């Protein structure tokens, strides 16, 4: 009996050690697997969000370019008469209504003055637009033909997402020259929607 008890005392740890070691290795493997899985899911979601953001920017830039090519816009820039303004105003209204996220469309001269806005501006402030609008300096600093940025009209107004395109005029008697900018203001909610959508399993840590 004493010999058996002695053998059990010495053999039991030897028998349990492989089981404990296997359990520890399995736990470590499972932990690393879950961490890698969580990393992969987060990485995939970030890539998907980046793709959606790129697609959104490309979508608005494409529509802006289509508007820039409008003959009605060209006529208005050349002549700026009521007869030229009326059809362009209707086109801008239709353009805005087709995309609910658009809050405003503006034609802005190089000095910062609004020439045409849709919807019609109701601000009666005597301060020039170039001093009130925080994004005018971004327009002036635009090196490319088009750009986009986050800004606000003034300190007391919310942020807007702006898509801008340089506008040029030319005629038979004058060379092509920069007239100003076509600016489309879009609700920044489109960015919040992209970032807030979490399709990966939040339970994995």
Short mmCIF file of C-alpha atoms in Angstrom, two decimals:
data_model
loop_
_atom_site.label_atom_id
_atom_site.label_comp_id
_atom_site.label_asym_id
_atom_site.label_seq_id
_atom_site.Cartn_x
_atom_site.Cartn_y
_atom_site.Cartn_z
CA UNK A 1 0.00 0.00 0.00
CA UNK A 2 2.76 2.37 0.90
CA UNK A 3 4.53 1.67 -2.37
CA UNK A 4 1.36 2.35 -4.34
CA UNK A 5 0.73 5.58 -2.47
CA UNK A 6 4.28 6.64 -3.13
CA UNK A 7 3.94 5.87 -6.84
CA UNK A 8 0.67 7.81 -7.03
CA UNK A 9 2.23 10.75 -5.24
CA UNK A 10 5.11 10.94 -7.72
CA UNK A 11 3.27 9.91 -10.87
CA UNK A 12 0.19 12.10 -10.52
CA UNK A 13 2.03 15.41 -11.14
CA UNK A 14 3.79 13.84 -14.12
CA UNK A 15 0.47 12.77 -15.53
CA UNK A 16 -1.23 16.13 -14.90
CA UNK A 17 1.63 18.27 -16.20
CA UNK A 18 1.03 17.52 -19.92
CA UNK A 19 -2.70 18.16 -19.47
CA UNK A 20 -2.04 21.50 -17.78
CA UNK A 21 0.54 22.45 -20.40
CA UNK A 22 -1.83 21.55 -23.23
CA UNK A 23 -4.60 23.59 -21.61
CA UNK A 24 -2.33 26.61 -21.21
CA UNK A 25 -1.14 26.43 -24.81
CA UNK A 26 -4.74 26.10 -26.03
CA UNK A 27 -5.75 29.16 -24.02
CA UNK A 28 -2.82 31.19 -25.40
CA UNK A 29 -3.64 30.12 -28.94
CA UNK A 30 -7.30 31.00 -28.51
CA UNK A 31 -6.37 34.40 -27.07
CA UNK A 32 -4.02 35.19 -29.97
CA UNK A 33 -6.60 33.99 -32.48
CA UNK A 34 -9.30 36.25 -31.04
CA UNK A 35 -6.91 39.21 -31.03
CA UNK A 36 -5.95 38.59 -34.66
CA UNK A 37 -9.60 38.16 -35.59
CA UNK A 38 -10.54 41.44 -33.89
CA UNK A 39 -7.66 43.24 -35.62
CA UNK A 40 -8.66 41.85 -39.00
CA UNK A 41 -12.30 42.87 -38.51
CA UNK A 42 -11.36 46.40 -37.42
CA UNK A 43 -8.92 46.73 -40.34
CA UNK A 44 -11.57 45.52 -42.79
CA UNK A 45 -14.09 47.99 -41.40
CA UNK A 46 -11.65 50.90 -41.66
CA UNK A 47 -10.87 49.98 -45.27
CA UNK A 48 -14.59 49.79 -46.03
CA UNK A 49 -15.20 53.20 -44.45
CA UNK A 50 -12.29 54.71 -46.38
CA UNK A 51 -13.75 53.29 -49.57
CA UNK A 52 -17.17 54.76 -48.84
CA UNK A 53 -15.65 58.15 -48.06
CA UNK A 54 -13.65 58.09 -51.31
CA UNK A 55 -16.77 57.14 -53.25
CA UNK A 56 -18.74 59.97 -51.60
CA UNK A 57 -16.06 62.54 -52.45
CA UNK A 58 -15.82 61.25 -56.03
CA UNK A 59 -19.62 61.34 -56.38
CA UNK A 60 -19.88 65.01 -55.35
CA UNK A 61 -16.84 66.00 -57.43
CA UNK A 62 -18.34 64.31 -60.49
CA UNK A 63 -21.66 66.09 -60.05
CA UNK A 64 -19.84 69.38 -59.52
CA UNK A 65 -17.92 68.92 -62.77
CA UNK A 66 -21.17 68.23 -64.60
CA UNK A 67 -22.60 71.48 -63.27
CA UNK A 68 -19.49 73.42 -64.30
CA UNK A 69 -19.97 72.24 -67.91
CA UNK A 70 -23.49 73.67 -68.01
CA UNK A 71 -24.08 76.13 -70.93
CA UNK A 72 -26.42 78.08 -68.63
CA UNK A 73 -23.57 78.66 -66.19
CA UNK A 74 -21.26 79.79 -69.00
CA UNK A 75 -23.86 82.24 -70.26
CA UNK A 76 -24.39 83.68 -66.80
CA UNK A 77 -20.67 84.15 -66.17
CA UNK A 78 -20.28 86.01 -69.47
CA UNK A 79 -23.32 88.27 -69.31
CA UNK A 80 -24.77 88.18 -65.76
CA UNK A 81 -28.17 89.43 -66.90
CA UNK A 82 -31.62 88.57 -65.51
CA UNK A 83 -32.33 86.58 -68.68
CA UNK A 84 -29.20 84.50 -68.06
CA UNK A 85 -29.77 84.23 -64.31
CA UNK A 86 -33.31 82.81 -64.37
CA UNK A 87 -32.55 79.49 -66.16
CA UNK A 88 -29.37 79.00 -64.12
CA UNK A 89 -31.27 79.54 -60.88
CA UNK A 90 -33.77 76.87 -61.89
CA UNK A 91 -30.95 74.48 -62.74
CA UNK A 92 -29.22 75.08 -59.41
CA UNK A 93 -32.48 74.51 -57.56
CA UNK A 94 -33.03 71.22 -59.39
CA UNK A 95 -29.42 70.22 -58.70
CA UNK A 96 -29.87 70.86 -54.97
CA UNK A 97 -33.20 69.07 -54.73
CA UNK A 98 -31.79 65.96 -56.39
CA UNK A 99 -29.34 65.52 -53.50
CA UNK A 100 -30.88 66.03 -50.02
CA UNK A 101 -27.47 66.39 -48.33
CA UNK A 102 -26.74 69.60 -50.29
CA UNK A 103 -27.58 72.68 -48.23
CA UNK A 104 -26.42 75.45 -50.57
CA UNK A 105 -24.85 76.22 -53.94
CA UNK A 106 -22.94 79.46 -54.39
CA UNK A 107 -21.21 81.40 -57.13
CA UNK A 108 -18.46 83.42 -55.46
CA UNK A 109 -16.31 86.04 -57.16
CA UNK A 110 -12.59 86.43 -56.51
CA UNK A 111 -13.27 89.25 -54.03
CA UNK A 112 -15.48 86.92 -51.94
CA UNK A 113 -18.84 88.40 -52.91
CA UNK A 114 -21.78 86.09 -53.56
CA UNK A 115 -23.12 86.60 -57.06
CA UNK A 116 -25.76 83.88 -56.95
CA UNK A 117 -26.87 81.51 -54.19
CA UNK A 118 -29.35 78.66 -54.05
CA UNK A 119 -31.33 78.88 -51.89
CA UNK A 120 -31.35 82.65 -51.92
CA UNK A 121 -29.25 84.15 -49.12
CA UNK A 122 -31.24 85.88 -46.38
CA UNK A 123 -28.28 87.29 -44.41
CA UNK A 124 -28.43 91.09 -44.42
CA UNK A 125 -25.11 91.66 -42.65
CA UNK A 126 -23.08 94.62 -43.93
CA UNK A 127 -19.81 92.74 -43.30
CA UNK A 128 -18.35 91.48 -46.60
CA UNK A 129 -18.62 87.74 -47.17
CA UNK A 130 -14.85 87.33 -47.47
CA UNK A 131 -14.48 88.41 -43.82
CA UNK A 132 -17.46 86.44 -42.46
CA UNK A 133 -16.89 83.14 -44.25
CA UNK A 134 -14.21 80.98 -42.70
CA UNK A 135 -13.74 78.98 -45.90
CA UNK A 136 -12.85 81.87 -48.22
CA UNK A 137 -9.15 81.62 -47.36
CA UNK A 138 -9.32 77.91 -48.24
CA UNK A 139 -10.76 78.85 -51.64
CA UNK A 140 -7.99 81.36 -52.27
CA UNK A 141 -5.36 78.80 -51.31
CA UNK A 142 -6.71 76.13 -53.67
CA UNK A 143 -3.87 75.06 -55.97
CA UNK A 144 -5.84 72.49 -57.95
CA UNK A 145 -8.84 73.19 -60.14
CA UNK A 146 -11.13 71.70 -57.50
CA UNK A 147 -11.00 70.80 -53.83
CA UNK A 148 -13.00 69.96 -50.73
CA UNK A 149 -12.72 70.90 -47.07
CA UNK A 150 -14.59 71.19 -43.78
CA UNK A 151 -15.36 74.72 -42.63
CA UNK A 152 -18.16 76.98 -41.42
CA UNK A 153 -19.75 80.14 -42.76
CA UNK A 154 -19.24 81.93 -39.45
CA UNK A 155 -18.40 81.18 -35.83
CA UNK A 156 -22.03 80.68 -34.81
CA UNK A 157 -22.90 78.23 -37.61
CA UNK A 158 -22.17 74.48 -37.76
CA UNK A 159 -19.46 72.88 -39.85
CA UNK A 160 -20.19 72.17 -43.49
CA UNK A 161 -18.46 69.99 -46.05
CA UNK A 162 -17.57 72.16 -49.07
CA UNK A 163 -16.82 71.05 -52.62
CA UNK A 164 -15.32 73.86 -54.68
CA UNK A 165 -14.39 74.34 -58.34
CA UNK A 166 -12.60 77.23 -60.00
CA UNK A 167 -14.61 79.03 -62.70
CA UNK A 168 -13.12 80.66 -65.77
CA UNK A 169 -14.48 82.94 -68.47
CA UNK A 170 -13.18 83.49 -71.96
CA UNK A 171 -14.32 85.18 -75.13
CA UNK A 172 -13.13 85.85 -78.65
CA UNK A 173 -11.63 89.15 -77.58
CA UNK A 174 -10.25 88.23 -74.14
CA UNK A 175 -8.02 85.36 -72.95
CA UNK A 176 -9.23 82.81 -70.43
CA UNK A 177 -9.17 84.20 -66.91
CA UNK A 178 -10.26 83.12 -63.45
CA UNK A 179 -13.72 84.45 -62.57
CA UNK A 180 -14.31 82.92 -59.15
CA UNK A 181 -15.60 79.71 -57.59
CA UNK A 182 -18.57 77.38 -57.69
CA UNK A 183 -19.12 76.06 -54.16
CA UNK A 184 -21.49 73.29 -53.05
CA UNK A 185 -22.13 72.99 -49.30
CA UNK A 186 -22.98 69.50 -48.05
CA UNK A 187 -24.16 68.41 -44.62
CA UNK A 188 -21.24 66.82 -42.72
CA UNK A 189 -23.67 64.11 -41.58
CA UNK A 190 -22.48 62.08 -44.56
CA UNK A 191 -19.13 61.71 -42.78
CA UNK A 192 -20.75 60.84 -39.44
CA UNK A 193 -22.84 58.16 -41.13
CA UNK A 194 -19.74 56.54 -42.61
CA UNK A 195 -17.77 56.59 -39.38
CA UNK A 196 -20.62 55.52 -37.09
CA UNK A 197 -21.56 52.41 -39.06
CA UNK A 198 -19.96 49.49 -37.23
CA UNK A 199 -20.64 46.20 -38.97
CA UNK A 200 -17.99 44.18 -37.17
CA UNK A 201 -18.70 42.20 -34.00
CA UNK A 202 -18.17 44.57 -31.08
CA UNK A 203 -18.12 41.66 -28.67
CA UNK A 204 -14.71 40.54 -29.86
CA UNK A 205 -11.92 42.12 -27.80
#
